[in-house]
Each structure stands twice: as C-alpha cells, then as structure tokens.
C-alpha cells in the first residue's frame, strides 16, 4: 500500500441500510482492500456506570460517541499503522473488554448515524454518503433487528424510537445530509448507486 487510504463516510438514520450499503460496496473488492469502522463501536465506555443508568443514556446524541478516539484511530490508519478497535456490546450497553486489532487498508469506510456530524471527521473524508430511507421503513427494520439481534422488547424499541431516536434524527442526523456528496435512496438495494460508488473508488485506487 503506497497511497494515502481513501476515507469514505456513510451516514443515515437508524435502520436506513448503512450496513448493507457498506457490505455491498465491500463485496466489490477483496478483503484486503476495504476496512469498515463502525462509529457504534466508539460509543463512550460506560463500564463505570450501573446498568440501569446505561439504559438511560441518549445513544442518538453526538455526545454519546468517543469521536476523539475514533479520529485518533483514523489518523493512525492514515499513517499506515494498525489500531486496536473497540468492540461494543449492545446488550450490556457498553464497550466489551476485548478489542480487535485492525490493519490499515486502501479504503476505510466510516459508518454511523452521526458520522457526518463532526467537522473533524468530515475533514478526513474523501467521499461522503448519506443513505436516505423513509422513516416507516427504518422503524420496521429497527424493530426487527433490535428484537432479534440486540435483545430488546417491542415496547422498549417503540418507546426509544418515539422519545429519543426520532427527535434526535430530526435534530442531528437529517441535517447532515447537506454535507453528503452522494445521497443513496433505498440503501443496499440501490445497485446503480453501489456500482457508481465502486467505480469511483476504483478510479481513486488506480491513481
Ligand atoms: N443504540 C441502542 N443501544 C445502545 C447503543 C446504540 O439502542 N446501547 C442505538 C441508537 O439508538 C442508534 C442505533 O443504535 O439509533 C445506531 O445503530 P443503527 O444505525 O440503527 O445500526 P447500523 O446497523 O449501524 O445501521 P443501519 O441500520 O443503517 O444498517
């Protein structure tokens, strides 16, 4: 690897399909080319707080994220050095004790609801993407995922959505769409957009 890695930010509301967009793009390249860093893994460590208190954290507010650590890691990767990426446990609402050592790659995709919210992160990105999916589709996806994968109940997902996720989306997530170079409707099923992204990435890599 000789050139500076390409940094791509993929934002969008909860359940918009950021993960599937990122996966679809990654599948066009080899495992050695693309590194995905999830902003969720950089939620602030809450191990010192009791579980009940962690339940009350607003996970959709910019202050919930340890962007200082994320930025430090992106800069380290840009300097072609490995980092110890934290691992997040959604069931316990905090970082797990383990970390994953990740090596720098040619393309670094930063993915998260508020990844376009911090100017310092925007400054590190070459391409900014916003995955734009209707709110009804997003809440249905989130409901199914949180119950199946994150150990939540229907009532807790609905309550969190109405009281926290929706207002925070309108206040902080949606406004970052203005910073996007590309807005992708329908997430990972938008094959035209994925093809265009893959072509653009390949063009940069060929330079
Ligand atoms: N979250 C939560 N509990 C935590 C930490 C985070 O419920 N302890 C929720 C936040 O409310 C936030 C969401 O996790 O809205 C962020 O993840 P989301 O964007 O929904 O998932 P991704 O798989 O990254 O994205 P997508 O659904 O777009 O693929």
PDB file of N, CA and C in Angstrom, residues 139-205:
ATOM      1  N   UNK A 139     -38.107   2.326  10.845  1.00  0.00           N
ATOM      2  CA  UNK A 139     -38.582   1.832  12.150  1.00  0.00           C
ATOM      3  C   UNK A 139     -38.912   0.342  12.076  1.00  0.00           C
ATOM      4  N   UNK A 140     -39.451  -0.113  10.946  1.00  0.00           N
ATOM      5  CA  UNK A 140     -39.751  -1.558  10.823  1.00  0.00           C
ATOM      6  C   UNK A 140     -38.451  -2.363  10.884  1.00  0.00           C
ATOM      7  N   UNK A 141     -37.441  -1.907  10.145  1.00  0.00           N
ATOM      8  CA  UNK A 141     -36.148  -2.619  10.159  1.00  0.00           C
ATOM      9  C   UNK A 141     -35.558  -2.630  11.566  1.00  0.00           C
ATOM     10  N   UNK A 142     -35.631  -1.475  12.222  1.00  0.00           N
ATOM     11  CA  UNK A 142     -35.024  -1.363  13.540  1.00  0.00           C
ATOM     12  C   UNK A 142     -35.729  -2.271  14.552  1.00  0.00           C
ATOM     13  N   UNK A 143     -37.050  -2.296  14.460  1.00  0.00           N
ATOM     14  CA  UNK A 143     -37.837  -3.136  15.366  1.00  0.00           C
ATOM     15  C   UNK A 143     -37.402  -4.597  15.241  1.00  0.00           C
ATOM     16  N   UNK A 144     -37.360  -5.087  14.007  1.00  0.00           N
ATOM     17  CA  UNK A 144     -36.980  -6.492  13.789  1.00  0.00           C
ATOM     18  C   UNK A 144     -35.553  -6.750  14.257  1.00  0.00           C
ATOM     19  N   UNK A 145     -34.640  -5.846  13.904  1.00  0.00           N
ATOM     20  CA  UNK A 145     -33.230  -6.061  14.260  1.00  0.00           C
ATOM     21  C   UNK A 145     -33.001  -5.992  15.768  1.00  0.00           C
ATOM     22  N   UNK A 146     -33.571  -4.987  16.415  1.00  0.00           N
ATOM     23  CA  UNK A 146     -33.300  -4.833  17.849  1.00  0.00           C
ATOM     24  C   UNK A 146     -33.856  -6.002  18.669  1.00  0.00           C
ATOM     25  N   UNK A 147     -34.990  -6.559  18.224  1.00  0.00           N
ATOM     26  CA  UNK A 147     -35.555  -7.703  18.947  1.00  0.00           C
ATOM     27  C   UNK A 147     -34.704  -8.947  18.682  1.00  0.00           C
ATOM     28  N   UNK A 148     -34.357  -9.165  17.392  1.00  0.00           N
ATOM     29  CA  UNK A 148     -33.601 -10.380  17.039  1.00  0.00           C
ATOM     30  C   UNK A 148     -32.153 -10.331  17.498  1.00  0.00           C
ATOM     31  N   UNK A 149     -31.505  -9.179  17.292  1.00  0.00           N
ATOM     32  CA  UNK A 149     -30.046  -9.143  17.479  1.00  0.00           C
ATOM     33  C   UNK A 149     -29.563  -8.383  18.705  1.00  0.00           C
ATOM     34  N   UNK A 150     -30.383  -7.489  19.236  1.00  0.00           N
ATOM     35  CA  UNK A 150     -29.881  -6.661  20.328  1.00  0.00           C
ATOM     36  C   UNK A 150     -30.625  -6.911  21.645  1.00  0.00           C
ATOM     37  N   UNK A 151     -31.381  -8.001  21.691  1.00  0.00           N
ATOM     38  CA  UNK A 151     -32.015  -8.418  22.940  1.00  0.00           C
ATOM     39  C   UNK A 151     -33.029  -7.449  23.512  1.00  0.00           C
ATOM     40  N   UNK A 152     -33.820  -6.778  22.636  1.00  0.00           N
ATOM     41  CA  UNK A 152     -34.789  -5.781  23.131  1.00  0.00           C
ATOM     42  C   UNK A 152     -36.222  -6.318  23.019  1.00  0.00           C
ATOM     43  N   UNK A 153     -37.167  -5.627  23.735  1.00  0.00           N
ATOM     44  CA  UNK A 153     -38.590  -5.978  23.616  1.00  0.00           C
ATOM     45  C   UNK A 153     -39.254  -4.989  22.653  1.00  0.00           C
ATOM     46  N   UNK A 154     -40.446  -5.372  22.134  1.00  0.00           N
ATOM     47  CA  UNK A 154     -41.176  -4.474  21.218  1.00  0.00           C
ATOM     48  C   UNK A 154     -41.429  -3.131  21.913  1.00  0.00           C
ATOM     49  N   UNK A 155     -41.915  -3.211  23.152  1.00  0.00           N
ATOM     50  CA  UNK A 155     -42.251  -1.980  23.874  1.00  0.00           C
ATOM     51  C   UNK A 155     -41.041  -1.067  24.030  1.00  0.00           C
ATOM     52  N   UNK A 156     -39.884  -1.646  24.360  1.00  0.00           N
ATOM     53  CA  UNK A 156     -38.701  -0.799  24.579  1.00  0.00           C
ATOM     54  C   UNK A 156     -38.239  -0.162  23.269  1.00  0.00           C
ATOM     55  N   UNK A 157     -38.341  -0.898  22.169  1.00  0.00           N
ATOM     56  CA  UNK A 157     -37.904  -0.326  20.882  1.00  0.00           C
ATOM     57  C   UNK A 157     -38.817   0.834  20.483  1.00  0.00           C
ATOM     58  N   UNK A 158     -40.131   0.626  20.639  1.00  0.00           N
ATOM     59  CA  UNK A 158     -41.079   1.681  20.257  1.00  0.00           C
ATOM     60  C   UNK A 158     -40.905   2.915  21.153  1.00  0.00           C
ATOM     61  N   UNK A 159     -40.766   2.668  22.440  1.00  0.00           N
ATOM     62  CA  UNK A 159     -40.601   3.771  23.386  1.00  0.00           C
ATOM     63  C   UNK A 159     -39.330   4.579  23.070  1.00  0.00           C
ATOM     64  N   UNK A 160     -38.235   3.862  22.817  1.00  0.00           N
ATOM     65  CA  UNK A 160     -36.961   4.535  22.499  1.00  0.00           C
ATOM     66  C   UNK A 160     -37.077   5.308  21.184  1.00  0.00           C
ATOM     67  N   UNK A 161     -37.779   4.706  20.221  1.00  0.00           N
ATOM     68  CA  UNK A 161     -37.898   5.362  18.916  1.00  0.00           C
ATOM     69  C   UNK A 161     -38.653   6.698  19.038  1.00  0.00           C
ATOM     70  N   UNK A 162     -39.802   6.645  19.711  1.00  0.00           N
ATOM     71  CA  UNK A 162     -40.649   7.842  19.824  1.00  0.00           C
ATOM     72  C   UNK A 162     -39.967   8.940  20.655  1.00  0.00           C
ATOM     73  N   UNK A 163     -39.356   8.518  21.766  1.00  0.00           N
ATOM     74  CA  UNK A 163     -38.832   9.515  22.713  1.00  0.00           C
ATOM     75  C   UNK A 163     -37.415   9.983  22.428  1.00  0.00           C
ATOM     76  N   UNK A 164     -36.620   9.159  21.765  1.00  0.00           N
ATOM     77  CA  UNK A 164     -35.212   9.522  21.566  1.00  0.00           C
ATOM     78  C   UNK A 164     -34.802   9.482  20.089  1.00  0.00           C
ATOM     79  N   UNK A 165     -34.946   8.316  19.455  1.00  0.00           N
ATOM     80  CA  UNK A 165     -34.391   8.141  18.100  1.00  0.00           C
ATOM     81  C   UNK A 165     -34.972   9.141  17.110  1.00  0.00           C
ATOM     82  N   UNK A 166     -36.306   9.269  17.129  1.00  0.00           N
ATOM     83  CA  UNK A 166     -36.949  10.172  16.160  1.00  0.00           C
ATOM     84  C   UNK A 166     -36.557  11.635  16.374  1.00  0.00           C
ATOM     85  N   UNK A 167     -36.696  12.165  17.615  1.00  0.00           N
ATOM     86  CA  UNK A 167     -36.295  13.580  17.780  1.00  0.00           C
ATOM     87  C   UNK A 167     -34.813  13.836  17.490  1.00  0.00           C
ATOM     88  N   UNK A 168     -33.952  12.899  17.877  1.00  0.00           N
ATOM     89  CA  UNK A 168     -32.507  13.086  17.626  1.00  0.00           C
ATOM     90  C   UNK A 168     -32.205  13.003  16.127  1.00  0.00           C
ATOM     91  N   UNK A 169     -32.953  12.128  15.445  1.00  0.00           N
ATOM     92  CA  UNK A 169     -32.775  12.022  13.989  1.00  0.00           C
ATOM     93  C   UNK A 169     -33.081  13.365  13.332  1.00  0.00           C
ATOM     94  N   UNK A 170     -34.216  13.955  13.745  1.00  0.00           N
ATOM     95  CA  UNK A 170     -34.618  15.221  13.127  1.00  0.00           C
ATOM     96  C   UNK A 170     -33.652  16.352  13.480  1.00  0.00           C
ATOM     97  N   UNK A 171     -33.147  16.320  14.725  1.00  0.00           N
ATOM     98  CA  UNK A 171     -32.263  17.407  15.173  1.00  0.00           C
ATOM     99  C   UNK A 171     -30.832  17.266  14.661  1.00  0.00           C
ATOM    100  N   UNK A 172     -30.303  16.039  14.674  1.00  0.00           N
ATOM    101  CA  UNK A 172     -28.867  15.886  14.389  1.00  0.00           C
ATOM    102  C   UNK A 172     -28.515  15.087  13.132  1.00  0.00           C
ATOM    103  N   UNK A 173     -29.290  14.027  12.838  1.00  0.00           N
ATOM    104  CA  UNK A 173     -28.890  13.137  11.737  1.00  0.00           C
ATOM    105  C   UNK A 173     -29.293  13.723  10.387  1.00  0.00           C
ATOM    106  N   UNK A 174     -30.584  13.997  10.257  1.00  0.00           N
ATOM    107  CA  UNK A 174     -31.111  14.503   8.974  1.00  0.00           C
ATOM    108  C   UNK A 174     -30.359  15.745   8.464  1.00  0.00           C
ATOM    109  N   UNK A 175     -30.038  16.717   9.346  1.00  0.00           N
ATOM    110  CA  UNK A 175     -29.339  17.918   8.839  1.00  0.00           C
ATOM    111  C   UNK A 175     -27.971  17.631   8.225  1.00  0.00           C
ATOM    112  N   UNK A 176     -27.360  16.476   8.541  1.00  0.00           N
ATOM    113  CA  UNK A 176     -26.026  16.207   7.985  1.00  0.00           C
ATOM    114  C   UNK A 176     -26.090  15.780   6.518  1.00  0.00           C
ATOM    115  N   UNK A 177     -27.313  15.554   6.031  1.00  0.00           N
ATOM    116  CA  UNK A 177     -27.473  15.180   4.616  1.00  0.00           C
ATOM    117  C   UNK A 177     -26.853  16.250   3.708  1.00  0.00           C
ATOM    118  N   UNK A 178     -26.861  17.491   4.190  1.00  0.00           N
ATOM    119  CA  UNK A 178     -26.343  18.596   3.375  1.00  0.00           C
ATOM    120  C   UNK A 178     -24.843  18.452   3.102  1.00  0.00           C
ATOM    121  N   UNK A 179     -24.143  17.672   3.919  1.00  0.00           N
ATOM    122  CA  UNK A 179     -22.696  17.517   3.721  1.00  0.00           C
ATOM    123  C   UNK A 179     -22.354  16.380   2.759  1.00  0.00           C
ATOM    124  N   UNK A 180     -23.385  15.605   2.370  1.00  0.00           N
ATOM    125  CA  UNK A 180     -23.112  14.421   1.544  1.00  0.00           C
ATOM    126  C   UNK A 180     -22.796  14.791   0.099  1.00  0.00           C
ATOM    127  N   UNK A 181     -21.814  14.071  -0.481  1.00  0.00           N
ATOM    128  CA  UNK A 181     -21.558  14.199  -1.918  1.00  0.00           C
ATOM    129  C   UNK A 181     -22.590  13.378  -2.677  1.00  0.00           C
ATOM    130  N   UNK A 182     -22.992  12.272  -2.050  1.00  0.00           N
ATOM    131  CA  UNK A 182     -23.913  11.343  -2.699  1.00  0.00           C
ATOM    132  C   UNK A 182     -25.019  10.985  -1.705  1.00  0.00           C
ATOM    133  N   UNK A 183     -26.281  11.054  -2.160  1.00  0.00           N
ATOM    134  CA  UNK A 183     -27.404  10.617  -1.329  1.00  0.00           C
ATOM    135  C   UNK A 183     -27.971   9.357  -1.972  1.00  0.00           C
ATOM    136  N   UNK A 184     -27.993   8.273  -1.214  1.00  0.00           N
ATOM    137  CA  UNK A 184     -28.442   6.993  -1.773  1.00  0.00           C
ATOM    138  C   UNK A 184     -29.816   6.621  -1.212  1.00  0.00           C
ATOM    139  N   UNK A 185     -30.869   6.696  -2.064  1.00  0.00           N
ATOM    140  CA  UNK A 185     -32.169   6.237  -1.592  1.00  0.00           C
ATOM    141  C   UNK A 185     -32.189   4.709  -1.571  1.00  0.00           C
ATOM    142  N   UNK A 186     -32.897   4.130  -0.626  1.00  0.00           N
ATOM    143  CA  UNK A 186     -33.133   2.675  -0.584  1.00  0.00           C
ATOM    144  C   UNK A 186     -31.937   1.825  -0.150  1.00  0.00           C
ATOM    145  N   UNK A 187     -30.882   2.427   0.279  1.00  0.00           N
ATOM    146  CA  UNK A 187     -29.779   1.656   0.837  1.00  0.00           C
ATOM    147  C   UNK A 187     -29.137   0.659  -0.111  1.00  0.00           C
ATOM    148  N   UNK A 188     -28.800  -0.519   0.437  1.00  0.00           N
ATOM    149  CA  UNK A 188     -28.001  -1.516  -0.291  1.00  0.00           C
ATOM    150  C   UNK A 188     -28.681  -2.119  -1.505  1.00  0.00           C
ATOM    151  N   UNK A 189     -30.006  -1.906  -1.623  1.00  0.00           N
ATOM    152  CA  UNK A 189     -30.706  -2.458  -2.798  1.00  0.00           C
ATOM    153  C   UNK A 189     -30.567  -1.547  -4.010  1.00  0.00           C
ATOM    154  N   UNK A 190     -29.966  -0.385  -3.817  1.00  0.00           N
ATOM    155  CA  UNK A 190     -29.803   0.559  -4.921  1.00  0.00           C
ATOM    156  C   UNK A 190     -28.518   0.209  -5.692  1.00  0.00           C
ATOM    157  N   UNK A 191     -28.674  -0.731  -6.641  1.00  0.00           N
ATOM    158  CA  UNK A 191     -27.489  -1.268  -7.320  1.00  0.00           C
ATOM    159  C   UNK A 191     -26.790  -0.234  -8.189  1.00  0.00           C
ATOM    160  N   UNK A 192     -27.567   0.695  -8.754  1.00  0.00           N
ATOM    161  CA  UNK A 192     -26.949   1.732  -9.588  1.00  0.00           C
ATOM    162  C   UNK A 192     -25.996   2.571  -8.741  1.00  0.00           C
ATOM    163  N   UNK A 193     -26.492   2.990  -7.566  1.00  0.00           N
ATOM    164  CA  UNK A 193     -25.663   3.827  -6.691  1.00  0.00           C
ATOM    165  C   UNK A 193     -24.427   3.048  -6.214  1.00  0.00           C
ATOM    166  N   UNK A 194     -24.610   1.776  -5.893  1.00  0.00           N
ATOM    167  CA  UNK A 194     -23.482   0.966  -5.411  1.00  0.00           C
ATOM    168  C   UNK A 194     -22.430   0.834  -6.524  1.00  0.00           C
ATOM    169  N   UNK A 195     -22.926   0.599  -7.766  1.00  0.00           N
ATOM    170  CA  UNK A 195     -22.000   0.498  -8.912  1.00  0.00           C
ATOM    171  C   UNK A 195     -21.219   1.796  -9.092  1.00  0.00           C
ATOM    172  N   UNK A 196     -21.925   2.920  -8.990  1.00  0.00           N
ATOM    173  CA  UNK A 196     -21.257   4.221  -9.170  1.00  0.00           C
ATOM    174  C   UNK A 196     -20.192   4.425  -8.088  1.00  0.00           C
ATOM    175  N   UNK A 197     -20.539   4.066  -6.871  1.00  0.00           N
ATOM    176  CA  UNK A 197     -19.586   4.201  -5.762  1.00  0.00           C
ATOM    177  C   UNK A 197     -18.352   3.337  -6.014  1.00  0.00           C
ATOM    178  N   UNK A 198     -18.605   2.082  -6.409  1.00  0.00           N
ATOM    179  CA  UNK A 198     -17.494   1.144  -6.623  1.00  0.00           C
ATOM    180  C   UNK A 198     -16.577   1.651  -7.738  1.00  0.00           C
ATOM    181  N   UNK A 199     -17.189   2.202  -8.796  1.00  0.00           N
ATOM    182  CA  UNK A 199     -16.391   2.728  -9.916  1.00  0.00           C
ATOM    183  C   UNK A 199     -15.540   3.904  -9.453  1.00  0.00           C
ATOM    184  N   UNK A 200     -16.151   4.771  -8.674  1.00  0.00           N
ATOM    185  CA  UNK A 200     -15.419   5.953  -8.177  1.00  0.00           C
ATOM    186  C   UNK A 200     -14.240   5.518  -7.285  1.00  0.00           C
ATOM    187  N   UNK A 201     -14.499   4.548  -6.410  1.00  0.00           N
ATOM    188  CA  UNK A 201     -13.428   4.071  -5.516  1.00  0.00           C
ATOM    189  C   UNK A 201     -12.290   3.471  -6.351  1.00  0.00           C
ATOM    190  N   UNK A 202     -12.673   2.663  -7.352  1.00  0.00           N
ATOM    191  CA  UNK A 202     -11.645   2.035  -8.202  1.00  0.00           C
ATOM    192  C   UNK A 202     -10.818   3.095  -8.924  1.00  0.00           C
ATOM    193  N   UNK A 203     -11.485   4.153  -9.383  1.00  0.00           N
ATOM    194  CA  UNK A 203     -10.774   5.229 -10.078  1.00  0.00           C
ATOM    195  C   UNK A 203      -9.742   5.862  -9.150  1.00  0.00           C
ATOM    196  N   UNK A 204     -10.142   6.097  -7.906  1.00  0.00           N
ATOM    197  CA  UNK A 204      -9.199   6.703  -6.948  1.00  0.00           C
ATOM    198  C   UNK A 204      -8.047   5.738  -6.680  1.00  0.00           C
ATOM    199  N   UNK A 205      -8.375   4.443  -6.543  1.00  0.00           N
ATOM    200  CA  UNK A 205      -7.321   3.452  -6.243  1.00  0.00           C
ATOM    201  C   UNK A 205      -6.319   3.311  -7.385  1.00  0.00           C
TER     202      UNK A 205
END
